[in-house]
Amino acid sequence: MKVGIVGAGMVGSSAGYALALMGLVTEIVLIDHNHALAIAQAEDIAHAVPFMSSTVVNAGQWSDLAGAGIVILAAGVSQKPGETRLELLERNAAVFRAVLAQVLPVAPDAIFLIASNPVDIMTQITTRLSGLDPRRVIGSGTILDTARFRSLIGRHLGISPQSVHAYVLGEHGDSEVLAWSSARAGSVPLTSFAAQIGAPLTDTLRSQIDDGVRNAAYKIIHGKGSTYYGIGAGLARIVKAIVQDQRDVLSVSIATPEVAGIRDVALSIPRVVGAAGVLSDLFPDLSDDEHAALHRSATLLKERADAVTL
């Protein structure tokens, strides 16, 4: 399968690098308004390929996306001094409108993966602008937050994060919801597992893990300016589920008819992802507090998305 990546900055190039090393796809095409940057990133990634796979990596033009099965949208503009969040969103909506006008005619059957922040709102905007089935417009959502959550739990319990089944729901951002009540280690409820091995989940520990998940991006940005490796790998993981029709359960964001009493909102819940995109939605059992927090997160995202002029 051919994968297109629009936006050759750190997030787009990290996704391309992860995909190339995994050897998941036959071809990757990088496109950027700065074509020299796209060429440089493609060349650099291509030089790593012989060590790991046979994926072909090129910089291209819009026409080179013809036949792409997946297009990752990692483009966008940065916030200007004094600019409001809404003004930034409207400028990014204009960028996406221009990108979609170029991509849709040459890759009408592609599944779109949205990586640009704020990812939930940009997923909602892309769905509205494109007119595509929402299950073919997938935001990376809380896939990275979920990975952080599982990593910290696994570290505390002394087990692999892959044996932790826990999800972060709602917004990829400050209002996200860590679903403690439905978390499992193996097939055992998290609190029971922790008690059995003598590593209880105290309120203090839960607070520390919550902070480690919720504020991870801020800490990384403070140290090196931006985050990209984690989300690059997360995007590659979504691509893998689609390319191999794995029907994996992943916490990704799509425009959803109703969540926590809020209609037509893009946010993350666990979803089954396969060759056709999102195949089904899963609603985990939540405590009353978690359900209320998810309602607040959905309300916030709905209000922000509806305020954008398209």
PDB file of C-alpha atoms in Angstrom:
ATOM      1  CA  MET A   1       0.000   0.000   0.000  1.00  0.00           C
ATOM      2  CA  LYS A   2       1.086   3.574  -0.738  1.00  0.00           C
ATOM      3  CA  VAL A   3       0.880   6.052   2.153  1.00  0.00           C
ATOM      4  CA  GLY A   4       0.965   9.812   1.665  1.00  0.00           C
ATOM      5  CA  ILE A   5       2.134  12.187   4.380  1.00  0.00           C
ATOM      6  CA  VAL A   6       1.149  15.837   4.012  1.00  0.00           C
ATOM      7  CA  GLY A   7       3.412  17.917   6.220  1.00  0.00           C
ATOM      8  CA  ALA A   8       7.086  16.943   6.420  1.00  0.00           C
ATOM      9  CA  GLY A   9       7.832  18.538   9.771  1.00  0.00           C
ATOM     10  CA  MET A  10       8.840  16.592  12.850  1.00  0.00           C
ATOM     11  CA  VAL A  11       5.528  14.749  13.306  1.00  0.00           C
ATOM     12  CA  GLY A  12       5.092  13.838   9.643  1.00  0.00           C
ATOM     13  CA  SER A  13       8.711  12.789   9.210  1.00  0.00           C
ATOM     14  CA  SER A  14       8.678  10.769  12.456  1.00  0.00           C
ATOM     15  CA  ALA A  15       5.614   8.892  11.227  1.00  0.00           C
ATOM     16  CA  GLY A  16       7.340   8.276   7.903  1.00  0.00           C
ATOM     17  CA  TYR A  17      10.475   7.058   9.647  1.00  0.00           C
ATOM     18  CA  ALA A  18       8.529   4.650  11.866  1.00  0.00           C
ATOM     19  CA  LEU A  19       6.578   3.295   8.898  1.00  0.00           C
ATOM     20  CA  ALA A  20       9.711   2.841   6.812  1.00  0.00           C
ATOM     21  CA  LEU A  21      11.564   0.942   9.534  1.00  0.00           C
ATOM     22  CA  MET A  22       8.574  -1.297  10.206  1.00  0.00           C
ATOM     23  CA  GLY A  23       8.297  -2.127   6.510  1.00  0.00           C
ATOM     24  CA  LEU A  24       4.524  -1.905   6.708  1.00  0.00           C
ATOM     25  CA  VAL A  25       3.899  -0.273   3.337  1.00  0.00           C
ATOM     26  CA  THR A  26       5.378  -0.419  -0.139  1.00  0.00           C
ATOM     27  CA  GLU A  27       5.727   3.328  -0.679  1.00  0.00           C
ATOM     28  CA  ILE A  28       5.709   6.559   1.326  1.00  0.00           C
ATOM     29  CA  VAL A  29       5.240   9.938  -0.369  1.00  0.00           C
ATOM     30  CA  LEU A  30       6.118  13.068   1.614  1.00  0.00           C
ATOM     31  CA  ILE A  31       4.550  16.373   0.573  1.00  0.00           C
ATOM     32  CA  ASP A  32       5.173  19.794   2.065  1.00  0.00           C
ATOM     33  CA  HIS A  33       4.700  23.390   0.945  1.00  0.00           C
ATOM     34  CA  ASN A  34       8.465  23.599   1.475  1.00  0.00           C
ATOM     35  CA  HIS A  35       9.409  21.036  -1.156  1.00  0.00           C
ATOM     36  CA  ALA A  36      13.076  21.202  -0.204  1.00  0.00           C
ATOM     37  CA  LEU A  37      12.164  20.054   3.301  1.00  0.00           C
ATOM     38  CA  ALA A  38      10.122  17.155   1.914  1.00  0.00           C
ATOM     39  CA  ILE A  39      13.064  16.128  -0.280  1.00  0.00           C
ATOM     40  CA  ALA A  40      15.483  16.307   2.646  1.00  0.00           C
ATOM     41  CA  GLN A  41      13.257  14.262   4.958  1.00  0.00           C
ATOM     42  CA  ALA A  42      12.550  11.656   2.269  1.00  0.00           C
ATOM     43  CA  GLU A  43      16.248  11.275   1.473  1.00  0.00           C
ATOM     44  CA  ASP A  44      17.205  10.953   5.133  1.00  0.00           C
ATOM     45  CA  ILE A  45      14.529   8.324   5.799  1.00  0.00           C
ATOM     46  CA  ALA A  46      15.367   6.469   2.582  1.00  0.00           C
ATOM     47  CA  HIS A  47      18.976   6.119   3.725  1.00  0.00           C
ATOM     48  CA  ALA A  48      17.780   4.260   6.841  1.00  0.00           C
ATOM     49  CA  VAL A  49      15.568   1.856   4.896  1.00  0.00           C
ATOM     50  CA  PRO A  50      18.280  -0.587   3.678  1.00  0.00           C
ATOM     51  CA  PHE A  51      18.994  -1.517   7.297  1.00  0.00           C
ATOM     52  CA  MET A  52      15.401  -2.507   8.066  1.00  0.00           C
ATOM     53  CA  SER A  53      13.000  -2.885   5.119  1.00  0.00           C
ATOM     54  CA  SER A  54      12.366  -2.315   1.424  1.00  0.00           C
ATOM     55  CA  THR A  55       9.877   0.568   1.610  1.00  0.00           C
ATOM     56  CA  VAL A  56      10.330   3.187  -1.115  1.00  0.00           C
ATOM     57  CA  VAL A  57      10.396   6.746   0.265  1.00  0.00           C
ATOM     58  CA  ASN A  58      10.068   9.811  -1.979  1.00  0.00           C
ATOM     59  CA  ALA A  59       9.143  13.472  -1.875  1.00  0.00           C
ATOM     60  CA  GLY A  60       6.337  14.243  -4.286  1.00  0.00           C
ATOM     61  CA  GLN A  61       3.645  16.503  -5.644  1.00  0.00           C
ATOM     62  CA  TRP A  62      -0.107  16.172  -5.144  1.00  0.00           C
ATOM     63  CA  SER A  63      -0.460  13.956  -8.200  1.00  0.00           C
ATOM     64  CA  ASP A  64       1.932  11.450  -6.623  1.00  0.00           C
ATOM     65  CA  LEU A  65      -0.751  10.604  -4.046  1.00  0.00           C
ATOM     66  CA  ALA A  66      -2.792   8.838  -6.728  1.00  0.00           C
ATOM     67  CA  GLY A  67      -3.617   5.358  -5.503  1.00  0.00           C
ATOM     68  CA  ALA A  68      -2.700   6.065  -1.868  1.00  0.00           C
ATOM     69  CA  GLY A  69      -4.662   3.922   0.569  1.00  0.00           C
ATOM     70  CA  ILE A  70      -3.904   6.160   3.539  1.00  0.00           C
ATOM     71  CA  VAL A  71      -3.062   9.864   3.734  1.00  0.00           C
ATOM     72  CA  ILE A  72      -1.672  11.279   6.977  1.00  0.00           C
ATOM     73  CA  LEU A  73      -2.418  14.984   7.466  1.00  0.00           C
ATOM     74  CA  ALA A  74       0.311  16.506   9.634  1.00  0.00           C
ATOM     75  CA  ALA A  75       0.178  20.021   8.186  1.00  0.00           C
ATOM     76  CA  GLY A  76      -0.852  23.207   9.920  1.00  0.00           C
ATOM     77  CA  VAL A  77       0.139  26.678  11.021  1.00  0.00           C
ATOM     78  CA  SER A  78       1.559  27.859  14.329  1.00  0.00           C
ATOM     79  CA  GLN A  79      -0.174  30.261  16.686  1.00  0.00           C
ATOM     80  CA  LYS A  80       0.803  33.906  16.227  1.00  0.00           C
ATOM     81  CA  PRO A  81       1.471  36.240  19.187  1.00  0.00           C
ATOM     82  CA  GLY A  82      -1.867  37.568  20.415  1.00  0.00           C
ATOM     83  CA  GLU A  83      -3.868  35.174  18.245  1.00  0.00           C
ATOM     84  CA  THR A  84      -6.837  33.449  19.869  1.00  0.00           C
ATOM     85  CA  ARG A  85      -7.350  29.682  19.769  1.00  0.00           C
ATOM     86  CA  LEU A  86     -10.398  30.213  17.533  1.00  0.00           C
ATOM     87  CA  GLU A  87      -8.437  32.367  15.082  1.00  0.00           C
ATOM     88  CA  LEU A  88      -5.746  29.686  14.905  1.00  0.00           C
ATOM     89  CA  LEU A  89      -8.360  27.007  14.315  1.00  0.00           C
ATOM     90  CA  GLU A  90      -9.918  28.985  11.484  1.00  0.00           C
ATOM     91  CA  ARG A  91      -6.517  29.457   9.823  1.00  0.00           C
ATOM     92  CA  ASN A  92      -5.831  25.739  10.146  1.00  0.00           C
ATOM     93  CA  ALA A  93      -9.272  24.989   8.733  1.00  0.00           C
ATOM     94  CA  ALA A  94      -8.313  27.086   5.699  1.00  0.00           C
ATOM     95  CA  VAL A  95      -5.080  25.061   5.345  1.00  0.00           C
ATOM     96  CA  PHE A  96      -6.997  21.792   5.503  1.00  0.00           C
ATOM     97  CA  ARG A  97      -9.573  23.038   3.011  1.00  0.00           C
ATOM     98  CA  ALA A  98      -6.781  23.759   0.531  1.00  0.00           C
ATOM     99  CA  VAL A  99      -5.077  20.416   1.205  1.00  0.00           C
ATOM    100  CA  LEU A 100      -8.281  18.415   0.792  1.00  0.00           C
ATOM    101  CA  ALA A 101      -9.022  20.197  -2.489  1.00  0.00           C
ATOM    102  CA  GLN A 102      -5.736  18.779  -3.784  1.00  0.00           C
ATOM    103  CA  VAL A 103      -5.849  15.324  -2.205  1.00  0.00           C
ATOM    104  CA  LEU A 104      -9.446  14.199  -2.672  1.00  0.00           C
ATOM    105  CA  PRO A 105      -9.426  14.284  -6.505  1.00  0.00           C
ATOM    106  CA  VAL A 106      -6.315  12.067  -6.726  1.00  0.00           C
ATOM    107  CA  ALA A 107      -6.907   9.780  -3.713  1.00  0.00           C
ATOM    108  CA  PRO A 108     -10.696   9.641  -3.293  1.00  0.00           C
ATOM    109  CA  ASP A 109     -10.676   6.208  -1.661  1.00  0.00           C
ATOM    110  CA  ALA A 110      -7.975   6.924   0.918  1.00  0.00           C
ATOM    111  CA  ILE A 111      -8.452   6.739   4.655  1.00  0.00           C
ATOM    112  CA  PHE A 112      -7.339  10.009   6.254  1.00  0.00           C
ATOM    113  CA  LEU A 113      -5.327  10.039   9.480  1.00  0.00           C
ATOM    114  CA  ILE A 114      -5.302  13.403  11.238  1.00  0.00           C
ATOM    115  CA  ALA A 115      -2.245  14.299  13.293  1.00  0.00           C
ATOM    116  CA  SER A 116      -2.461  18.110  13.451  1.00  0.00           C
ATOM    117  CA  ASN A 117      -3.428  19.670  16.769  1.00  0.00           C
ATOM    118  CA  PRO A 118      -5.892  20.256  18.280  1.00  0.00           C
ATOM    119  CA  VAL A 119      -6.426  16.838  16.760  1.00  0.00           C
ATOM    120  CA  ASP A 120     -10.033  16.190  17.798  1.00  0.00           C
ATOM    121  CA  ILE A 121     -11.286  19.483  16.414  1.00  0.00           C
ATOM    122  CA  MET A 122      -9.193  19.121  13.241  1.00  0.00           C
ATOM    123  CA  THR A 123     -10.700  15.656  12.796  1.00  0.00           C
ATOM    124  CA  GLN A 124     -14.191  17.131  13.094  1.00  0.00           C
ATOM    125  CA  ILE A 125     -13.290  19.913  10.646  1.00  0.00           C
ATOM    126  CA  THR A 126     -11.787  17.458   8.135  1.00  0.00           C
ATOM    127  CA  THR A 127     -14.902  15.301   8.284  1.00  0.00           C
ATOM    128  CA  ARG A 128     -17.143  18.285   7.629  1.00  0.00           C
ATOM    129  CA  LEU A 129     -14.982  19.723   4.852  1.00  0.00           C
ATOM    130  CA  SER A 130     -14.466  16.423   3.041  1.00  0.00           C
ATOM    131  CA  GLY A 131     -17.963  15.001   3.318  1.00  0.00           C
ATOM    132  CA  LEU A 132     -16.379  11.575   3.807  1.00  0.00           C
ATOM    133  CA  ASP A 133     -17.762   8.790   5.962  1.00  0.00           C
ATOM    134  CA  PRO A 134     -16.540   9.706   9.476  1.00  0.00           C
ATOM    135  CA  ARG A 135     -15.096   6.223   9.884  1.00  0.00           C
ATOM    136  CA  ARG A 136     -12.579   7.044   7.147  1.00  0.00           C
ATOM    137  CA  VAL A 137     -11.389  10.233   8.882  1.00  0.00           C
ATOM    138  CA  ILE A 138      -9.450   9.106  11.932  1.00  0.00           C
ATOM    139  CA  GLY A 139      -7.664  11.371  14.381  1.00  0.00           C
ATOM    140  CA  SER A 140      -4.718  10.041  16.352  1.00  0.00           C
ATOM    141  CA  GLY A 141      -6.721  11.135  19.381  1.00  0.00           C
ATOM    142  CA  THR A 142      -5.563   9.701  22.691  1.00  0.00           C
ATOM    143  CA  ILE A 143      -3.524   6.826  21.260  1.00  0.00           C
ATOM    144  CA  LEU A 144      -0.364   8.423  22.669  1.00  0.00           C
ATOM    145  CA  ASP A 145      -1.986   9.354  25.998  1.00  0.00           C
ATOM    146  CA  THR A 146      -3.145   5.744  26.313  1.00  0.00           C
ATOM    147  CA  ALA A 147       0.401   4.538  25.646  1.00  0.00           C
ATOM    148  CA  ARG A 148       1.710   6.868  28.354  1.00  0.00           C
ATOM    149  CA  PHE A 149      -0.978   5.636  30.779  1.00  0.00           C
ATOM    150  CA  ARG A 150      -0.131   1.980  30.158  1.00  0.00           C
ATOM    151  CA  SER A 151       3.585   2.646  30.390  1.00  0.00           C
ATOM    152  CA  LEU A 152       3.337   4.288  33.812  1.00  0.00           C
ATOM    153  CA  ILE A 153       0.997   1.606  35.152  1.00  0.00           C
ATOM    154  CA  GLY A 154       3.262  -1.135  33.816  1.00  0.00           C
ATOM    155  CA  ARG A 155       6.286   0.527  35.392  1.00  0.00           C
ATOM    156  CA  HIS A 156       4.582   0.588  38.786  1.00  0.00           C
ATOM    157  CA  LEU A 157       3.392  -3.016  38.541  1.00  0.00           C
ATOM    158  CA  GLY A 158       6.640  -4.300  37.059  1.00  0.00           C
ATOM    159  CA  ILE A 159       4.950  -5.734  33.956  1.00  0.00           C
ATOM    160  CA  SER A 160       5.019  -5.019  30.247  1.00  0.00           C
ATOM    161  CA  PRO A 161       2.818  -2.105  29.141  1.00  0.00           C
ATOM    162  CA  GLN A 162       1.444  -4.488  26.499  1.00  0.00           C
ATOM    163  CA  SER A 163      -0.124  -6.504  29.345  1.00  0.00           C
ATOM    164  CA  VAL A 164      -1.939  -3.409  30.617  1.00  0.00           C
ATOM    165  CA  HIS A 165      -5.376  -2.764  29.138  1.00  0.00           C
ATOM    166  CA  ALA A 166      -6.289   0.803  30.046  1.00  0.00           C
ATOM    167  CA  TYR A 167      -7.542   3.729  28.000  1.00  0.00           C
ATOM    168  CA  VAL A 168      -7.529   7.503  28.016  1.00  0.00           C
ATOM    169  CA  LEU A 169     -10.825   8.881  26.698  1.00  0.00           C
ATOM    170  CA  GLY A 170     -12.177  12.180  25.406  1.00  0.00           C
ATOM    171  CA  GLU A 171      -9.957  15.042  24.306  1.00  0.00           C
ATOM    172  CA  HIS A 172      -6.299  14.715  23.438  1.00  0.00           C
ATOM    173  CA  GLY A 173      -5.610  17.553  25.820  1.00  0.00           C
ATOM    174  CA  ASP A 174      -6.291  18.955  29.250  1.00  0.00           C
ATOM    175  CA  SER A 175      -9.825  17.540  29.634  1.00  0.00           C
ATOM    176  CA  GLU A 176      -8.842  13.950  28.826  1.00  0.00           C
ATOM    177  CA  VAL A 177     -10.200  11.193  31.074  1.00  0.00           C
ATOM    178  CA  LEU A 178      -8.052   8.388  32.483  1.00  0.00           C
ATOM    179  CA  ALA A 179     -10.427   5.433  32.732  1.00  0.00           C
ATOM    180  CA  TRP A 180      -9.120   3.827  35.913  1.00  0.00           C
ATOM    181  CA  SER A 181     -12.322   1.933  36.691  1.00  0.00           C
ATOM    182  CA  SER A 182     -12.176  -0.232  33.546  1.00  0.00           C
ATOM    183  CA  ALA A 183      -8.389  -0.785  33.558  1.00  0.00           C
ATOM    184  CA  ARG A 184      -7.038  -4.333  33.599  1.00  0.00           C
ATOM    185  CA  ALA A 185      -3.670  -6.033  33.962  1.00  0.00           C
ATOM    186  CA  GLY A 186      -3.974  -9.191  31.919  1.00  0.00           C
ATOM    187  CA  SER A 187      -7.575 -10.187  32.632  1.00  0.00           C
ATOM    188  CA  VAL A 188      -7.526  -8.983  36.242  1.00  0.00           C
ATOM    189  CA  PRO A 189      -8.988  -5.655  37.430  1.00  0.00           C
ATOM    190  CA  LEU A 190      -6.125  -3.272  38.038  1.00  0.00           C
ATOM    191  CA  THR A 191      -6.748  -2.736  41.738  1.00  0.00           C
ATOM    192  CA  SER A 192      -6.946  -6.499  42.336  1.00  0.00           C
ATOM    193  CA  PHE A 193      -3.734  -7.157  40.384  1.00  0.00           C
ATOM    194  CA  ALA A 194      -1.919  -4.420  42.293  1.00  0.00           C
ATOM    195  CA  ALA A 195      -3.078  -5.824  45.637  1.00  0.00           C
ATOM    196  CA  GLN A 196      -2.044  -9.370  44.710  1.00  0.00           C
ATOM    197  CA  ILE A 197       1.545  -8.349  43.964  1.00  0.00           C
ATOM    198  CA  GLY A 198       1.848  -5.951  46.889  1.00  0.00           C
ATOM    199  CA  ALA A 199       1.964  -2.760  44.811  1.00  0.00           C
ATOM    200  CA  PRO A 200      -1.254  -0.954  45.776  1.00  0.00           C
ATOM    201  CA  LEU A 201      -2.588   1.904  43.690  1.00  0.00           C
ATOM    202  CA  THR A 202      -2.785   4.604  46.330  1.00  0.00           C
ATOM    203  CA  ASP A 203      -4.436   7.959  45.748  1.00  0.00           C
ATOM    204  CA  THR A 204      -0.976   9.536  45.692  1.00  0.00           C
ATOM    205  CA  LEU A 205       0.246   7.127  43.033  1.00  0.00           C
ATOM    206  CA  ARG A 206      -2.874   7.636  40.910  1.00  0.00           C
ATOM    207  CA  SER A 207      -2.333  11.374  41.119  1.00  0.00           C
ATOM    208  CA  GLN A 208       1.299  10.979  40.041  1.00  0.00           C
ATOM    209  CA  ILE A 209       0.333   8.802  37.068  1.00  0.00           C
ATOM    210  CA  ASP A 210      -2.442  11.233  36.106  1.00  0.00           C
ATOM    211  CA  ASP A 211       0.090  14.067  36.136  1.00  0.00           C
ATOM    212  CA  GLY A 212       2.599  11.990  34.176  1.00  0.00           C
ATOM    213  CA  VAL A 213       0.030  11.320  31.458  1.00  0.00           C
ATOM    214  CA  ARG A 214      -1.761  14.666  31.368  1.00  0.00           C
ATOM    215  CA  ASN A 215       1.356  16.831  31.479  1.00  0.00           C
ATOM    216  CA  ALA A 216       3.810  14.673  29.541  1.00  0.00           C
ATOM    217  CA  ALA A 217       3.682  16.870  26.459  1.00  0.00           C
ATOM    218  CA  TYR A 218       4.383  20.023  28.474  1.00  0.00           C
ATOM    219  CA  LYS A 219       7.463  18.454  30.041  1.00  0.00           C
ATOM    220  CA  ILE A 220       8.782  17.276  26.678  1.00  0.00           C
ATOM    221  CA  ILE A 221       8.108  20.619  25.010  1.00  0.00           C
ATOM    222  CA  HIS A 222       9.901  22.413  27.855  1.00  0.00           C
ATOM    223  CA  GLY A 223      12.960  20.230  27.327  1.00  0.00           C
ATOM    224  CA  LYS A 224      13.209  20.038  23.541  1.00  0.00           C
ATOM    225  CA  GLY A 225      10.546  22.236  21.978  1.00  0.00           C
ATOM    226  CA  SER A 226       8.039  19.696  20.648  1.00  0.00           C
ATOM    227  CA  THR A 227       6.900  16.072  20.746  1.00  0.00           C
ATOM    228  CA  TYR A 228       7.132  13.827  17.706  1.00  0.00           C
ATOM    229  CA  TYR A 229       8.632  10.354  18.247  1.00  0.00           C
ATOM    230  CA  GLY A 230       5.727   9.069  20.331  1.00  0.00           C
ATOM    231  CA  ILE A 231       3.001  10.299  18.001  1.00  0.00           C
ATOM    232  CA  GLY A 232       5.008   9.179  14.972  1.00  0.00           C
ATOM    233  CA  ALA A 233       4.980   5.629  16.350  1.00  0.00           C
ATOM    234  CA  GLY A 234       1.303   5.960  17.261  1.00  0.00           C
ATOM    235  CA  LEU A 235       0.406   6.924  13.690  1.00  0.00           C
ATOM    236  CA  ALA A 236       2.419   3.964  12.394  1.00  0.00           C
ATOM    237  CA  ARG A 237       0.467   1.720  14.788  1.00  0.00           C
ATOM    238  CA  ILE A 238      -2.849   2.925  13.328  1.00  0.00           C
ATOM    239  CA  VAL A 239      -1.518   2.386   9.800  1.00  0.00           C
ATOM    240  CA  LYS A 240      -0.546  -1.172  10.750  1.00  0.00           C
ATOM    241  CA  ALA A 241      -4.068  -1.925  11.950  1.00  0.00           C
ATOM    242  CA  ILE A 242      -5.480  -0.675   8.639  1.00  0.00           C
ATOM    243  CA  VAL A 243      -2.921  -2.206   6.254  1.00  0.00           C
ATOM    244  CA  GLN A 244      -3.065  -5.634   7.895  1.00  0.00           C
ATOM    245  CA  ASP A 245      -6.802  -5.457   8.697  1.00  0.00           C
ATOM    246  CA  GLN A 246      -5.928  -6.363  12.267  1.00  0.00           C
ATOM    247  CA  ARG A 247      -9.175  -5.107  13.774  1.00  0.00           C
ATOM    248  CA  ASP A 248      -7.280  -3.820  16.777  1.00  0.00           C
ATOM    249  CA  VAL A 249      -8.908  -1.895  19.597  1.00  0.00           C
ATOM    250  CA  LEU A 250      -7.270   1.546  19.625  1.00  0.00           C
ATOM    251  CA  SER A 251      -8.210   4.820  21.309  1.00  0.00           C
ATOM    252  CA  VAL A 252      -8.645   7.027  18.247  1.00  0.00           C
ATOM    253  CA  SER A 253     -10.844  10.000  17.462  1.00  0.00           C
ATOM    254  CA  ILE A 254     -13.632  10.206  14.894  1.00  0.00           C
ATOM    255  CA  ALA A 255     -16.772  12.295  14.579  1.00  0.00           C
ATOM    256  CA  THR A 256     -19.241  10.286  16.659  1.00  0.00           C
ATOM    257  CA  PRO A 257     -23.064  10.525  16.603  1.00  0.00           C
ATOM    258  CA  GLU A 258     -23.324  10.652  20.409  1.00  0.00           C
ATOM    259  CA  VAL A 259     -20.952  10.315  23.354  1.00  0.00           C
ATOM    260  CA  ALA A 260     -21.837  10.958  26.999  1.00  0.00           C
ATOM    261  CA  GLY A 261     -24.998  12.787  25.970  1.00  0.00           C
ATOM    262  CA  ILE A 262     -23.253  15.072  23.453  1.00  0.00           C
ATOM    263  CA  ARG A 263     -24.152  14.662  19.782  1.00  0.00           C
ATOM    264  CA  ASP A 264     -21.852  14.903  16.736  1.00  0.00           C
ATOM    265  CA  VAL A 265     -18.508  15.329  18.452  1.00  0.00           C
ATOM    266  CA  ALA A 266     -15.024  14.032  17.620  1.00  0.00           C
ATOM    267  CA  LEU A 267     -13.170  12.518  20.561  1.00  0.00           C
ATOM    268  CA  SER A 268     -11.506   9.271  21.573  1.00  0.00           C
ATOM    269  CA  ILE A 269     -13.048   6.097  22.891  1.00  0.00           C
ATOM    270  CA  PRO A 270     -11.814   2.566  22.209  1.00  0.00           C
ATOM    271  CA  ARG A 271     -12.605   1.632  18.595  1.00  0.00           C
ATOM    272  CA  VAL A 272     -12.040  -1.387  16.383  1.00  0.00           C
ATOM    273  CA  VAL A 273      -9.750  -0.362  13.493  1.00  0.00           C
ATOM    274  CA  GLY A 274      -9.269  -2.388  10.326  1.00  0.00           C
ATOM    275  CA  ALA A 275      -8.938  -2.155   6.555  1.00  0.00           C
ATOM    276  CA  ALA A 276     -12.085  -0.040   6.135  1.00  0.00           C
ATOM    277  CA  GLY A 277     -11.156   2.381   8.906  1.00  0.00           C
ATOM    278  CA  VAL A 278     -13.110   2.413  12.162  1.00  0.00           C
ATOM    279  CA  LEU A 279     -15.360  -0.646  12.216  1.00  0.00           C
ATOM    280  CA  SER A 280     -17.111  -0.198  15.557  1.00  0.00           C
ATOM    281  CA  ASP A 281     -17.106   1.861  18.735  1.00  0.00           C
ATOM    282  CA  LEU A 282     -16.697   0.490  22.253  1.00  0.00           C
ATOM    283  CA  PHE A 283     -17.983   2.257  25.348  1.00  0.00           C
ATOM    284  CA  PRO A 284     -16.129   1.077  28.473  1.00  0.00           C
ATOM    285  CA  ASP A 285     -17.818   0.839  31.834  1.00  0.00           C
ATOM    286  CA  LEU A 286     -17.067   4.035  33.721  1.00  0.00           C
ATOM    287  CA  SER A 287     -17.558   5.322  37.229  1.00  0.00           C
ATOM    288  CA  ASP A 288     -19.990   8.191  37.740  1.00  0.00           C
ATOM    289  CA  ASP A 289     -17.064  10.625  38.089  1.00  0.00           C
ATOM    290  CA  GLU A 290     -15.422   9.362  34.894  1.00  0.00           C
ATOM    291  CA  HIS A 291     -18.684   9.571  32.974  1.00  0.00           C
ATOM    292  CA  ALA A 292     -19.182  13.155  34.161  1.00  0.00           C
ATOM    293  CA  ALA A 293     -15.611  14.015  33.155  1.00  0.00           C
ATOM    294  CA  LEU A 294     -16.163  12.511  29.698  1.00  0.00           C
ATOM    295  CA  HIS A 295     -19.339  14.585  29.358  1.00  0.00           C
ATOM    296  CA  ARG A 296     -17.361  17.739  30.209  1.00  0.00           C
ATOM    297  CA  SER A 297     -14.640  16.835  27.710  1.00  0.00           C
ATOM    298  CA  ALA A 298     -17.192  16.162  24.957  1.00  0.00           C
ATOM    299  CA  THR A 299     -19.002  19.428  25.708  1.00  0.00           C
ATOM    300  CA  LEU A 300     -15.775  21.420  25.472  1.00  0.00           C
ATOM    301  CA  LEU A 301     -14.805  19.847  22.144  1.00  0.00           C
ATOM    302  CA  LYS A 302     -18.282  20.289  20.703  1.00  0.00           C
ATOM    303  CA  GLU A 303     -18.355  23.987  21.608  1.00  0.00           C
ATOM    304  CA  ARG A 304     -14.896  24.633  20.117  1.00  0.00           C
ATOM    305  CA  ALA A 305     -15.607  22.758  16.895  1.00  0.00           C
ATOM    306  CA  ASP A 306     -18.980  24.433  16.364  1.00  0.00           C
ATOM    307  CA  ALA A 307     -17.414  27.876  16.824  1.00  0.00           C
ATOM    308  CA  VAL A 308     -15.147  27.436  13.779  1.00  0.00           C
ATOM    309  CA  THR A 309     -16.409  29.044  10.575  1.00  0.00           C
ATOM    310  CA  LEU A 310     -16.002  26.678   7.620  1.00  0.00           C
TER     311      LEU A 310
END
